[in-house]
Coordinates of C-alpha atoms and ligand atoms in Angstrom, one line a residue:
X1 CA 0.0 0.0 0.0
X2 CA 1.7 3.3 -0.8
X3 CA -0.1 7.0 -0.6
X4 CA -2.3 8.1 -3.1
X5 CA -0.5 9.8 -5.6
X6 CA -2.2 13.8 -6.1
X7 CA -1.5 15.6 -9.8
X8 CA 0.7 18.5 -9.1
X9 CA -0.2 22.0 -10.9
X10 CA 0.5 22.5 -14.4
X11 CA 4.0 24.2 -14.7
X12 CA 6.9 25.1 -17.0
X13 CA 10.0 23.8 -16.1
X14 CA 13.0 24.7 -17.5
X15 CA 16.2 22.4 -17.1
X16 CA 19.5 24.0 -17.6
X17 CA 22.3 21.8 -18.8
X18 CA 19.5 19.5 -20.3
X19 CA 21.6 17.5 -22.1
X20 CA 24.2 16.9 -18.8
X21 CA 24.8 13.2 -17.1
X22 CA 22.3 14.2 -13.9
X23 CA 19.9 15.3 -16.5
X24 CA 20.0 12.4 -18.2
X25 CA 20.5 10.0 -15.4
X26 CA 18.0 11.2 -12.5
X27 CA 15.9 14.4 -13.8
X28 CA 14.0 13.3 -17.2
X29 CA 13.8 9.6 -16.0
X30 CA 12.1 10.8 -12.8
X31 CA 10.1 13.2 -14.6
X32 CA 8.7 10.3 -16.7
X33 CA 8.4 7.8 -13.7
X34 CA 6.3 11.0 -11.9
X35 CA 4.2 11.7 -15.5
X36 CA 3.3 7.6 -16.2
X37 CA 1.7 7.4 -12.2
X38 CA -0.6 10.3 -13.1
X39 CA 1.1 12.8 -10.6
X40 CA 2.6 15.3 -13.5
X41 CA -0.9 17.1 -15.6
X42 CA -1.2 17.0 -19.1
X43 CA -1.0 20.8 -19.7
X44 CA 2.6 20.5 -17.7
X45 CA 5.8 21.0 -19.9
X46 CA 9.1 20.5 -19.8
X47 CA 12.3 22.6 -21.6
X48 CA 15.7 21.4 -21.7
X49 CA 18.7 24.0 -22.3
X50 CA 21.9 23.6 -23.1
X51 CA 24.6 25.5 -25.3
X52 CA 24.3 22.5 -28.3
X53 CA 22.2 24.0 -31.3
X54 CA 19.6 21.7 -32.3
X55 CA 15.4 21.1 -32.6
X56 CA 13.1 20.3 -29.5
X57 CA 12.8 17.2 -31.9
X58 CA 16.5 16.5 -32.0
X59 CA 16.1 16.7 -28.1
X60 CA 13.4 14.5 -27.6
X61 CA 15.4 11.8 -29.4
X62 CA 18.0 12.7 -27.3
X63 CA 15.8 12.3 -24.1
X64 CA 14.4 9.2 -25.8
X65 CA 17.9 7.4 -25.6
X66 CA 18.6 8.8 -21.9
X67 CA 15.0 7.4 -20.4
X68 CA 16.1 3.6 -22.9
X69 CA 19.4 3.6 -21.0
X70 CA 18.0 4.7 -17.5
X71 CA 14.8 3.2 -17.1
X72 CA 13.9 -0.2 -16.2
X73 CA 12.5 -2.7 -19.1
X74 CA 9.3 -2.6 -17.1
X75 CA 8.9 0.9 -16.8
X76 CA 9.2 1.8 -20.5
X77 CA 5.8 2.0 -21.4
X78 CA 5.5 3.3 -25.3
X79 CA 2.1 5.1 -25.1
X80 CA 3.5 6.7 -21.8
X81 CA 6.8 7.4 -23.4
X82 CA 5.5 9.4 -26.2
X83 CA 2.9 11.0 -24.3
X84 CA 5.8 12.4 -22.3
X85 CA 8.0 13.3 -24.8
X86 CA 5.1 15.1 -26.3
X87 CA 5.7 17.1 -23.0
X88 CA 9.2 18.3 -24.3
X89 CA 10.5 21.1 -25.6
X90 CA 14.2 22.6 -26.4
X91 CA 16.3 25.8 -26.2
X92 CA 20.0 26.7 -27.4
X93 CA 20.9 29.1 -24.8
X94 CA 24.2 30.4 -23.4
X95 CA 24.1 31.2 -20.0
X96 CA 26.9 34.0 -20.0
X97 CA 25.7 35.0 -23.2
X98 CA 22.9 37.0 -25.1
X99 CA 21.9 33.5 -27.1
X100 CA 18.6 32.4 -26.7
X101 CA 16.8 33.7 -24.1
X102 CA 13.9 35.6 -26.1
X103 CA 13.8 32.3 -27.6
X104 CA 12.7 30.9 -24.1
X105 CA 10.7 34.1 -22.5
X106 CA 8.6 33.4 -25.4
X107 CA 8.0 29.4 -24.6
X108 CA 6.8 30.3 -21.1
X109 CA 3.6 30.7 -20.4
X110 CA 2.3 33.1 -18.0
X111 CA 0.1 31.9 -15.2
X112 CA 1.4 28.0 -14.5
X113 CA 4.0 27.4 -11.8
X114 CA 7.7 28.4 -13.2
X115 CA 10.4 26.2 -12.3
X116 CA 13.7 26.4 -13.3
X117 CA 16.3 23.9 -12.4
X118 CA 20.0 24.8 -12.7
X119 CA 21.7 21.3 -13.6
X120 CA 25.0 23.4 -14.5
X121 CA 28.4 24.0 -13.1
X122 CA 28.3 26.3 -10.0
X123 CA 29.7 28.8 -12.0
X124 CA 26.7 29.7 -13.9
X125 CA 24.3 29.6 -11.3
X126 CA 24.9 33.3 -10.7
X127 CA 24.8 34.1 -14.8
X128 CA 21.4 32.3 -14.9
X129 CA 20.1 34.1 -11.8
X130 CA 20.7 37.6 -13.5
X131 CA 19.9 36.8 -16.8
X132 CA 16.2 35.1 -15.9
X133 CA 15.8 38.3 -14.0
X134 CA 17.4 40.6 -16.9
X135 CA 14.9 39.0 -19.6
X136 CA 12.3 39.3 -17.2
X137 CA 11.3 35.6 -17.7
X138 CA 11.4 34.6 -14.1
X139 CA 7.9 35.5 -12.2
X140 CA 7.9 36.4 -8.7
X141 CA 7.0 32.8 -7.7
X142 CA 9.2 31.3 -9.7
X143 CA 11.4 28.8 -8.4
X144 CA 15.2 27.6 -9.0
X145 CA 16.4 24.7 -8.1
X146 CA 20.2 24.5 -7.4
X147 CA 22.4 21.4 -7.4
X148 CA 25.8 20.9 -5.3
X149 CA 28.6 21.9 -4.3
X150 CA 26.7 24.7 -3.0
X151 CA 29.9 27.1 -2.2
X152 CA 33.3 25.6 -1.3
X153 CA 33.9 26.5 2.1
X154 CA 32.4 29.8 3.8
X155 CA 33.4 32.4 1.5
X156 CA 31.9 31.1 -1.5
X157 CA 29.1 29.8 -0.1
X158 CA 28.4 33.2 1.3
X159 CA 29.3 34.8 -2.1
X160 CA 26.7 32.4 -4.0
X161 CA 23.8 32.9 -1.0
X162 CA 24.3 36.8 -1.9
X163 CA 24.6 36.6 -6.3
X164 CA 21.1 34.4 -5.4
X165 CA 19.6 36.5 -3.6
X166 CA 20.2 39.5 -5.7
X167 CA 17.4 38.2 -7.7
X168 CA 15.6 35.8 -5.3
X169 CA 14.3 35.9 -2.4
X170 CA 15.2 32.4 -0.2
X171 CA 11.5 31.5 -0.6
X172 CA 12.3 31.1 -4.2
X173 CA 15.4 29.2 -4.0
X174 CA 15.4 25.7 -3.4
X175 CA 19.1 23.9 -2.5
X176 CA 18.9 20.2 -3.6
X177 CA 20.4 17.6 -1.4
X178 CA 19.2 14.7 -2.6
X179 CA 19.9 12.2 0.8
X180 CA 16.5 14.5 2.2
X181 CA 14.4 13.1 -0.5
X182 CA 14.7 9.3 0.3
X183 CA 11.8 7.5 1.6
X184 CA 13.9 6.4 4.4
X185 CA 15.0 9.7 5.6
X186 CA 11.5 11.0 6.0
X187 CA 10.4 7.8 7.5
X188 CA 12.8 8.9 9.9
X189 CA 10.8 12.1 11.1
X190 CA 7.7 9.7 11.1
X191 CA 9.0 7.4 13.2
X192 CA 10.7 10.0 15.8
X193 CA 7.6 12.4 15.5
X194 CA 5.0 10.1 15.0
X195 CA 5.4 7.8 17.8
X196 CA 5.4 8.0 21.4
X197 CA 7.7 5.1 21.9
X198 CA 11.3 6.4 20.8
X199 CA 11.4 10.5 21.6
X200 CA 11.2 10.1 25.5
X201 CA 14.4 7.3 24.5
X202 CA 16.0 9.8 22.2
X203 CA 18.7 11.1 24.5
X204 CA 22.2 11.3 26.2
X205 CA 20.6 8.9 29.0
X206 CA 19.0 6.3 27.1
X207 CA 21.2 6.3 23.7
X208 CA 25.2 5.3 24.3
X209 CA 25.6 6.7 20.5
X210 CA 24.6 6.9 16.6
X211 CA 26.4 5.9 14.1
X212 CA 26.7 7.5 10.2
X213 CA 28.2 5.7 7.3
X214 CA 27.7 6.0 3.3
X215 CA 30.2 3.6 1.4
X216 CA 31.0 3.3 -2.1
X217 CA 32.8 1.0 -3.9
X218 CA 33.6 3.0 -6.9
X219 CA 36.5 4.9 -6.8
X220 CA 36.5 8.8 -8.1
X221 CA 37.1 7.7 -11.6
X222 CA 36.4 10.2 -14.6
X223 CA 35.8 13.2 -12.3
X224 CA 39.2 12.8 -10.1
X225 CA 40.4 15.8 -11.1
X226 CA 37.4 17.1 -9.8
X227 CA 36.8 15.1 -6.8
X228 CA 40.8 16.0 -5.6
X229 CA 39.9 20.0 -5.1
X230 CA 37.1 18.4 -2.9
X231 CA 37.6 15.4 -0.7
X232 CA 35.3 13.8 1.3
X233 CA 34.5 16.0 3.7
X234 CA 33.4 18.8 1.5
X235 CA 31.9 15.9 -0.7
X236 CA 30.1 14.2 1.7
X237 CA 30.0 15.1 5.3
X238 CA 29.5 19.3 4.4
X239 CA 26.1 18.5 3.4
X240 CA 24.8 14.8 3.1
X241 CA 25.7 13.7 6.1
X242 CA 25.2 16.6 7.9
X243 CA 21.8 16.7 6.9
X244 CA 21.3 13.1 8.0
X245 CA 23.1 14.0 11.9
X246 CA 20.7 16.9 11.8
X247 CA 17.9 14.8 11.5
X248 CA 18.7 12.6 13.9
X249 CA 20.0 14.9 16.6
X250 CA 17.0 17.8 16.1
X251 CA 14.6 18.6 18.3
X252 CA 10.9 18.0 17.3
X253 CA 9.6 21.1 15.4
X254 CA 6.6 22.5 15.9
X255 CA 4.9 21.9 13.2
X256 CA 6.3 20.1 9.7
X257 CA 6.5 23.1 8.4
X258 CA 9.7 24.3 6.0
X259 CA 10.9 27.0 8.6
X260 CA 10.2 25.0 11.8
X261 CA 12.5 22.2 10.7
X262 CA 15.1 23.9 9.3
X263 CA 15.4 26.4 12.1
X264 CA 16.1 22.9 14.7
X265 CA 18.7 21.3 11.8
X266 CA 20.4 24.8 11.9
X267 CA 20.3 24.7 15.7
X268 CA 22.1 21.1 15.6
X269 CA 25.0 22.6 13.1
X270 CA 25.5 25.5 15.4
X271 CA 26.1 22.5 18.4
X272 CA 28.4 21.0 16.8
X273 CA 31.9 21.7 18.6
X274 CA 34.9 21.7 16.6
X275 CA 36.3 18.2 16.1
X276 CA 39.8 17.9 18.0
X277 CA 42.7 16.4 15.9
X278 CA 42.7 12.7 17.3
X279 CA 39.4 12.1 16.7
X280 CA 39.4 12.7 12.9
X281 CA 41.0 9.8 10.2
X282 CA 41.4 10.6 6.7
X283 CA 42.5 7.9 4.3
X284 CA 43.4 7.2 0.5
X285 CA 42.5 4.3 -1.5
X286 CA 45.6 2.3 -2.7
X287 CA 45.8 0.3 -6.3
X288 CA 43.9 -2.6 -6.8
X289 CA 44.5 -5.8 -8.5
X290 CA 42.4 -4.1 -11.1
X291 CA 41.8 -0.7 -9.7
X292 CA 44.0 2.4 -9.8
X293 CA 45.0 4.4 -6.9
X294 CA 43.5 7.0 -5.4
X295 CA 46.0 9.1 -6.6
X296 CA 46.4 7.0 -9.7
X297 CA 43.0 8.6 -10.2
X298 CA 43.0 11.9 -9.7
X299 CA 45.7 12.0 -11.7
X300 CA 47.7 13.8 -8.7
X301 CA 51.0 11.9 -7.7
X302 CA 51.3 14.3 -4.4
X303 CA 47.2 14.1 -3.5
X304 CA 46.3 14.9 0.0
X305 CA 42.9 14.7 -0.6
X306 CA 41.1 12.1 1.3
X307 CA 38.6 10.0 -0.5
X308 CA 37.9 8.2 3.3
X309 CA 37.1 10.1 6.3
X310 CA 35.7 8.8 10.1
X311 CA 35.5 11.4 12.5
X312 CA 34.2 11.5 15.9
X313 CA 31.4 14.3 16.6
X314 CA 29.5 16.2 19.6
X315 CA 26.5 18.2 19.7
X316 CA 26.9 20.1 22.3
X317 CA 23.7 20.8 24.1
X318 CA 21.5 19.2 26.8
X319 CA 20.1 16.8 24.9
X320 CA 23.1 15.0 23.1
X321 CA 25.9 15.6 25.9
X322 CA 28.0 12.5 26.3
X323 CA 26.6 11.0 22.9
X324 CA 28.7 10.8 20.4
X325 CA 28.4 10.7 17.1
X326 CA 30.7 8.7 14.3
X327 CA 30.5 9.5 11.1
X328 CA 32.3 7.8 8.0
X329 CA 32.5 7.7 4.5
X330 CA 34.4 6.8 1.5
X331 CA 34.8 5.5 -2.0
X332 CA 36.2 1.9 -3.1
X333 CA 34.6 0.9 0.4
X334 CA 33.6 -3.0 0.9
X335 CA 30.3 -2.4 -0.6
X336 CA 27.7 0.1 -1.3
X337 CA 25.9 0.9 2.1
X338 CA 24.2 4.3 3.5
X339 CA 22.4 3.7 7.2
X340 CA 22.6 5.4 10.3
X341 CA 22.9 3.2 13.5
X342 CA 21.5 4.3 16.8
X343 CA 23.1 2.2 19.4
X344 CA 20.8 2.1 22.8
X345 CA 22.4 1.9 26.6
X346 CA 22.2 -1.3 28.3
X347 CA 19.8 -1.8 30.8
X348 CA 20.6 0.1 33.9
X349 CA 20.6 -3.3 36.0
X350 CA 20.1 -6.9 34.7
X351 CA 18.1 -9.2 36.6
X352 CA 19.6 -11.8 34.5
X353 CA 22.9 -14.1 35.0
X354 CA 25.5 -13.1 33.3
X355 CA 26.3 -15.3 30.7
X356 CA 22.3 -15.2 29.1
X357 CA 23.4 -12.7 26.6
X358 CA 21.6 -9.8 26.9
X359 CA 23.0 -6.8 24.6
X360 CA 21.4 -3.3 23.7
X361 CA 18.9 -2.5 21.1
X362 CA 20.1 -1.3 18.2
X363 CA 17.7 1.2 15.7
X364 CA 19.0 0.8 12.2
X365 CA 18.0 3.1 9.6
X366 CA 19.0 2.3 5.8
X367 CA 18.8 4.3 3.1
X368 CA 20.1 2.3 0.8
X369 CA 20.4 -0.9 -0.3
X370 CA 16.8 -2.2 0.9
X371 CA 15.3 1.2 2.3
X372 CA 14.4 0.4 5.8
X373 CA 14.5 0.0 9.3
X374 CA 15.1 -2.5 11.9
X375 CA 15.3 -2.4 15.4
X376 CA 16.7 -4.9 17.5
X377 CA 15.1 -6.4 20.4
X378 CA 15.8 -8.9 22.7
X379 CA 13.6 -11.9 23.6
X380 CA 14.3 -15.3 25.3
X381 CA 15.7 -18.1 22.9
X382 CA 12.7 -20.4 22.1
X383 CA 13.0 -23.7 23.6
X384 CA 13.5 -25.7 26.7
X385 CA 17.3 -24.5 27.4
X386 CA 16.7 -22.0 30.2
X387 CA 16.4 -18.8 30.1
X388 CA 18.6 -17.8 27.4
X389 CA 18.1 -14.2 25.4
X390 CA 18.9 -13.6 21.8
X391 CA 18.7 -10.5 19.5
X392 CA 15.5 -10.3 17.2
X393 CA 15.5 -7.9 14.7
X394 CA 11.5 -6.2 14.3
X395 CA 12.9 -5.5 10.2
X396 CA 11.0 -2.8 9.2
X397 CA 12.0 -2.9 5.5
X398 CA 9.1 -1.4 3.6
X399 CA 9.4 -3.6 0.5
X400 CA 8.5 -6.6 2.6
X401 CA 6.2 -5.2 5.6
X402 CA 4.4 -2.6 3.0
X403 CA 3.6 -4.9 0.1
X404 CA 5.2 -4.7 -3.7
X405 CA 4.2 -1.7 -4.4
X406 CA 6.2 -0.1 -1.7
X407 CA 9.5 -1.0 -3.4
X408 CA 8.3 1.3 -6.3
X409 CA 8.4 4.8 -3.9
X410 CA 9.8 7.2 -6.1
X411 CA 13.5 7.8 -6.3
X412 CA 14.5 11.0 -4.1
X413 CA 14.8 13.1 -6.8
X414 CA 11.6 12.8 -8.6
X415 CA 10.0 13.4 -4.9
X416 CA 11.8 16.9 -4.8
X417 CA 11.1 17.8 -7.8
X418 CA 7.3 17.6 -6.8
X419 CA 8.0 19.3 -3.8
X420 CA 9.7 22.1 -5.8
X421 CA 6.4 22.1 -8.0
X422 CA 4.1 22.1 -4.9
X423 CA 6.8 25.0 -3.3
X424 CA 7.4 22.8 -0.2
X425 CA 11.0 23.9 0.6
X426 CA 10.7 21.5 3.9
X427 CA 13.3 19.0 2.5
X428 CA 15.8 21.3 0.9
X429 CA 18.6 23.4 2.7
X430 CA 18.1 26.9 3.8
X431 CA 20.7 29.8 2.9
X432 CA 21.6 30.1 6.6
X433 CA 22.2 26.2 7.6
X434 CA 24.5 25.9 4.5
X435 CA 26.4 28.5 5.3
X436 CA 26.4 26.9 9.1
X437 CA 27.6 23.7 7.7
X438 CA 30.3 25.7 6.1
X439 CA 31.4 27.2 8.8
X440 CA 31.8 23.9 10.8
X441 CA 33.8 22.4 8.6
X442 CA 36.1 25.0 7.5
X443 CA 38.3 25.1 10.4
X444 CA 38.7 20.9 10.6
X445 CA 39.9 21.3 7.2
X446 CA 42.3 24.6 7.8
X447 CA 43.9 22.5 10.8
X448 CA 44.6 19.2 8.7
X449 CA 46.3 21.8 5.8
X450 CA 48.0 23.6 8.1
X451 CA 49.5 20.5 9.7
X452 CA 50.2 19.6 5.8
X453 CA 48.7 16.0 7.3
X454 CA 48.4 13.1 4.4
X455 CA 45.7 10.7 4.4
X456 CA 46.7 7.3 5.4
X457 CA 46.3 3.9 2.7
X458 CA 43.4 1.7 2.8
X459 CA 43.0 -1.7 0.7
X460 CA 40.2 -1.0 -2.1
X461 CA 37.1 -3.4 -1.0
X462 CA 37.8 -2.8 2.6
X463 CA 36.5 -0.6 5.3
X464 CA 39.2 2.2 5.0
X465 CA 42.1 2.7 7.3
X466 CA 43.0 0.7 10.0
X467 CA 42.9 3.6 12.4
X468 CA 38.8 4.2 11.9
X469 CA 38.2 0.9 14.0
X470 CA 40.9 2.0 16.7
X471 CA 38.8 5.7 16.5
X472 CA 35.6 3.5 17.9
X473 CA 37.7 0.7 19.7
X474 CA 39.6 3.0 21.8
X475 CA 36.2 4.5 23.1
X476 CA 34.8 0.8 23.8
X477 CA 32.4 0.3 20.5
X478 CA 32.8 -0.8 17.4
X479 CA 31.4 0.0 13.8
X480 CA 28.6 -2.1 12.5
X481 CA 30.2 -4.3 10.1
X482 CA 29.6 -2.5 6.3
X483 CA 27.0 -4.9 4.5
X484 CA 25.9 -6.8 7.5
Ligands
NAP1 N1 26.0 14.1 -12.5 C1 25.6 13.8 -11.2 O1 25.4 12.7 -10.8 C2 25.6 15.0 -10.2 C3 25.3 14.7 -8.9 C4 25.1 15.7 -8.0 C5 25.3 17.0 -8.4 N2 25.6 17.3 -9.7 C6 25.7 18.7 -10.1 O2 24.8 18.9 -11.1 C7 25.3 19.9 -12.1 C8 25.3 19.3 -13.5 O3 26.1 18.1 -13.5 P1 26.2 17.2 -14.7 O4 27.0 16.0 -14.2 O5 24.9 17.0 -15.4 O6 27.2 18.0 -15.7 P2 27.5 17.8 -17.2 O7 27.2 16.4 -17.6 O8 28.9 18.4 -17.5 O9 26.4 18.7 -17.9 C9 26.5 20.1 -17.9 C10 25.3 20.7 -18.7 O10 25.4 22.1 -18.7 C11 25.4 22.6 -20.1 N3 26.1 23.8 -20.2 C12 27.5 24.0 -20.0 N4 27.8 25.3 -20.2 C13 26.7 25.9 -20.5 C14 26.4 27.3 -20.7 N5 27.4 28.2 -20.8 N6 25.1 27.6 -21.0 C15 24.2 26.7 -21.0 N7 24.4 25.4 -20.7 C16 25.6 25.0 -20.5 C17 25.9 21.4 -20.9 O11 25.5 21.4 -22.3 P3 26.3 22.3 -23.4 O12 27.8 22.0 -23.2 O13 25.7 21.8 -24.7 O14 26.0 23.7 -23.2 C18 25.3 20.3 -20.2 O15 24.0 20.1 -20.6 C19 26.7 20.3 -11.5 O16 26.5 21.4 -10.7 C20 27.0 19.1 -10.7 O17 28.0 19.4 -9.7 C21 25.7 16.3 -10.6

């Protein structure tokens, strides 16, 4: 059983870099998954932009080809696919340029939701901005979505916030992180809001503490170049998994409303202390039997970028003092894993012997693969042996407790994209709590420079660097396995 799906309003939206990989990957395919379940209306449109000179037809062969290559065999339906593409429209346009924009203030049409999604090199989100607003083709409730990097440390982050909001206000603007569109990840505000039984739990006294970890197994391939001015931290932790501690360490908002939640994520950013030397490991992934280095990679012989980091963090406030949280993440990792783990306390006194096996409960929260939850519980071994406990997980994964159908919930960008439709800015990042984000991590990474610190090795296929178990060991815990 999943919700009923509700038609959207009729809109205009207007992708910028069209013809790009997360166009063709994520944006059209989601766009068609949304327009064959009935939730995208008829009248709706959608515009692809690029520099590249050819017809809305050329483009919809184009599209065509991306939604063959992306799509599942079942979900390429051919009335549906034409219908859609009958949706589609194209314009040449240069974004620093004077080329084509009467061409596209004359496709919009006045009156239907504006949308305009920047799928573009941060660079050109600020030449887009002026020139919507120049050619007077952006309405007062139009919106723009932006992609990341949002900014690369403080500065630019600040610098981008302020070229934006020269010709948006923040209502308008809508910062995509796509980890806050996953099923899981709102399931998670369900389940903590929703439910009496965790949020009395959901503290330094009853939770020992939570852990974070997104693995890959690919390495940084084509886009090392790219990947080495960045690293994991600004990769990864600056925004997707500090979004993901946020929601996990926030206090319930008033309401689910866009401000109300976003003002308590921002509130856990600005709790976060700065993270002291020792409790921070950064590695790199060595060659393969098969696999370059890290360095190999990024095509950078001297790299001190990390493509692994585990860190140790605190929110400091009444809530969360004591608990900490461990966060990891890397490429070439063991396998492909995203879940959060929040590890209970033992019970404060066991009226059991010693040797039954009692152990905490553990509340696991996967994102991906199998979206899901489980919690573990403990419960007396069946049988005649005494009493004897053993850990029962109550699996919560929706594909199996909520029917077929539940394994079909849309993808987390299609889901934001209706949001950004609907204008529900809930599940996108505010101006200020990026900037916040920013100006956490800055300093950890100024310290690591200044010490001119290099990452240490890890095998590719493992579970990084030696020293990310001993950052949990030496505290008395110890990661859950990756793909357990
Ligand atoms: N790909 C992903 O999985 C992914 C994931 C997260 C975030 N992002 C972000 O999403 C954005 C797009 O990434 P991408 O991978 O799709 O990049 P991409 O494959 O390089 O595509 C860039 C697009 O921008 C167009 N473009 C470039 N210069 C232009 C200009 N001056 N005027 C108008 N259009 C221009 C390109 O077409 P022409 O060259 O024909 O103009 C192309 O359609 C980036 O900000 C990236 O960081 C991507």
């Amino acid at each position: 059983m999943v919700s009923r799906v509700i038609p959207v309003e009729a809109f205009d939206l207007v992708i910028f870099g069209g013809t790009g990989d997360l166009a063709r990957r994520k944006i059209l395919p989601g766009l068609f998954r949304r327009f064959k379940d009935g939730q995208i209306p008829d009248e709706a449109r959608i515009i692809g932009a690029a520099r590249s000179d050819m017809t809305s037809e050329d483009y919809r062969a184009q599209v065509f080809d991306a939604l063959n290559e992306f799509l599942p065999i079942s979900k390429r339906d051919q009335k549906a696919l034409d219908a859609f593409l009958a949706r589609i429209d194209y314009v040449g346009i240069d974004a620093t340029g004077t080329h084509g924009w009467s061409d596209l203030a004359r496709l919009m049409r006045p009156g239907l939701v504006q949308a305009f999604y920047f799928s573009v090199a941060p660079a050109l989100f600020g030449d887009l901005a002026k020139r919507l607003h120049k050619h007077k083709i952006a309405g007062p409730e139009a919106r723009i979505v932006v992609e990341k990097p949002f900014g690369h440390d403080l500065t630019s982050a600040r610098d981008l916030n302020a070229t934006l909001a020269r010709h948006f206000d923040e209502q308008q603007i809508y910062r995509i992180d796509h980890y806050l569109g996953k099923e899981t990840v709102q399931n998670l505000m369900a389940v903590r809001f929703g439910n009496l039984l965790f949020e009395p739990l959901w503290r330094n006294q009853y939770i020992d503490h939570v852990q974070i970890t997104v693995a890959e197994t690919v390495g940084v391939g084509g886009r090392g170049a790219y990947y080495d001015k960045s690293g994991a931290m600004r990769d990864m932790v600056q925004n997707h998994l500090m979004q993901l501690l946020c929601l996990i360490a926030m206090e319930p908002p008033a309401r689910f409303d866009p401000d109300a939640v976003r003002d308590e994520k921002l509130k856990v950013i600005r709790a976060l202390e700065p993270v002291e030397p020792g409790e921070v490991v950064r590695g790199q992934y060595k060659a393969g039997a098969e696999t370059l280095s890290y360095r190999d990679d990024a095509e950078n012989p001297a790299s001190r970028t990390e493509s692994f980091i585990a860190m140790k963090l605190h929110v400091a406030n009444w809530r969360w003092n004591g608990t900490p949280f461990y966060l990891r993440t890397g490429k070439r990792m063991k396998s492909r894993v995203s879940e959060i783990v929040v590890r209970f306390k033992e019970p404060p006194h066991s009226i059991f012997e010693e040797d039954t096996g009692q152990s905490a409960n553990e509340l696991t929260i996967r994102l991906q693969p199998n979206e899901g939850m489980d919690l573990t519980v403990t419960i007396k071994e069946p049988g005649p042996g005494g009493m004897r406990l053993i850990d029962v997980p109550l699996d919560m994964t929706f594909a199996e407790a909520l029917g077929e159908e539940a394994a079909d919930v849309p993808d987390a960008y299609e889901r934001l994209i209706m949001d950004v439709i609907r204008g529900n800015q809930t599940l996108f990042m505010r101006g200020d709590e990026v900037e916040a984000a920013w100006a956490w991590t800055d300093p950890v990474i100024a310290a690591w420079e200044a010490r001119e610190e290099k990452p240490m090795g890890y095998e590719p296929g493992s579970t990084g660097p030696e020293e990310a178990l001993i950052l949990m060991h030496k505290d008395g815990r110890r990661w859950r396995e990756i793909g357990s």
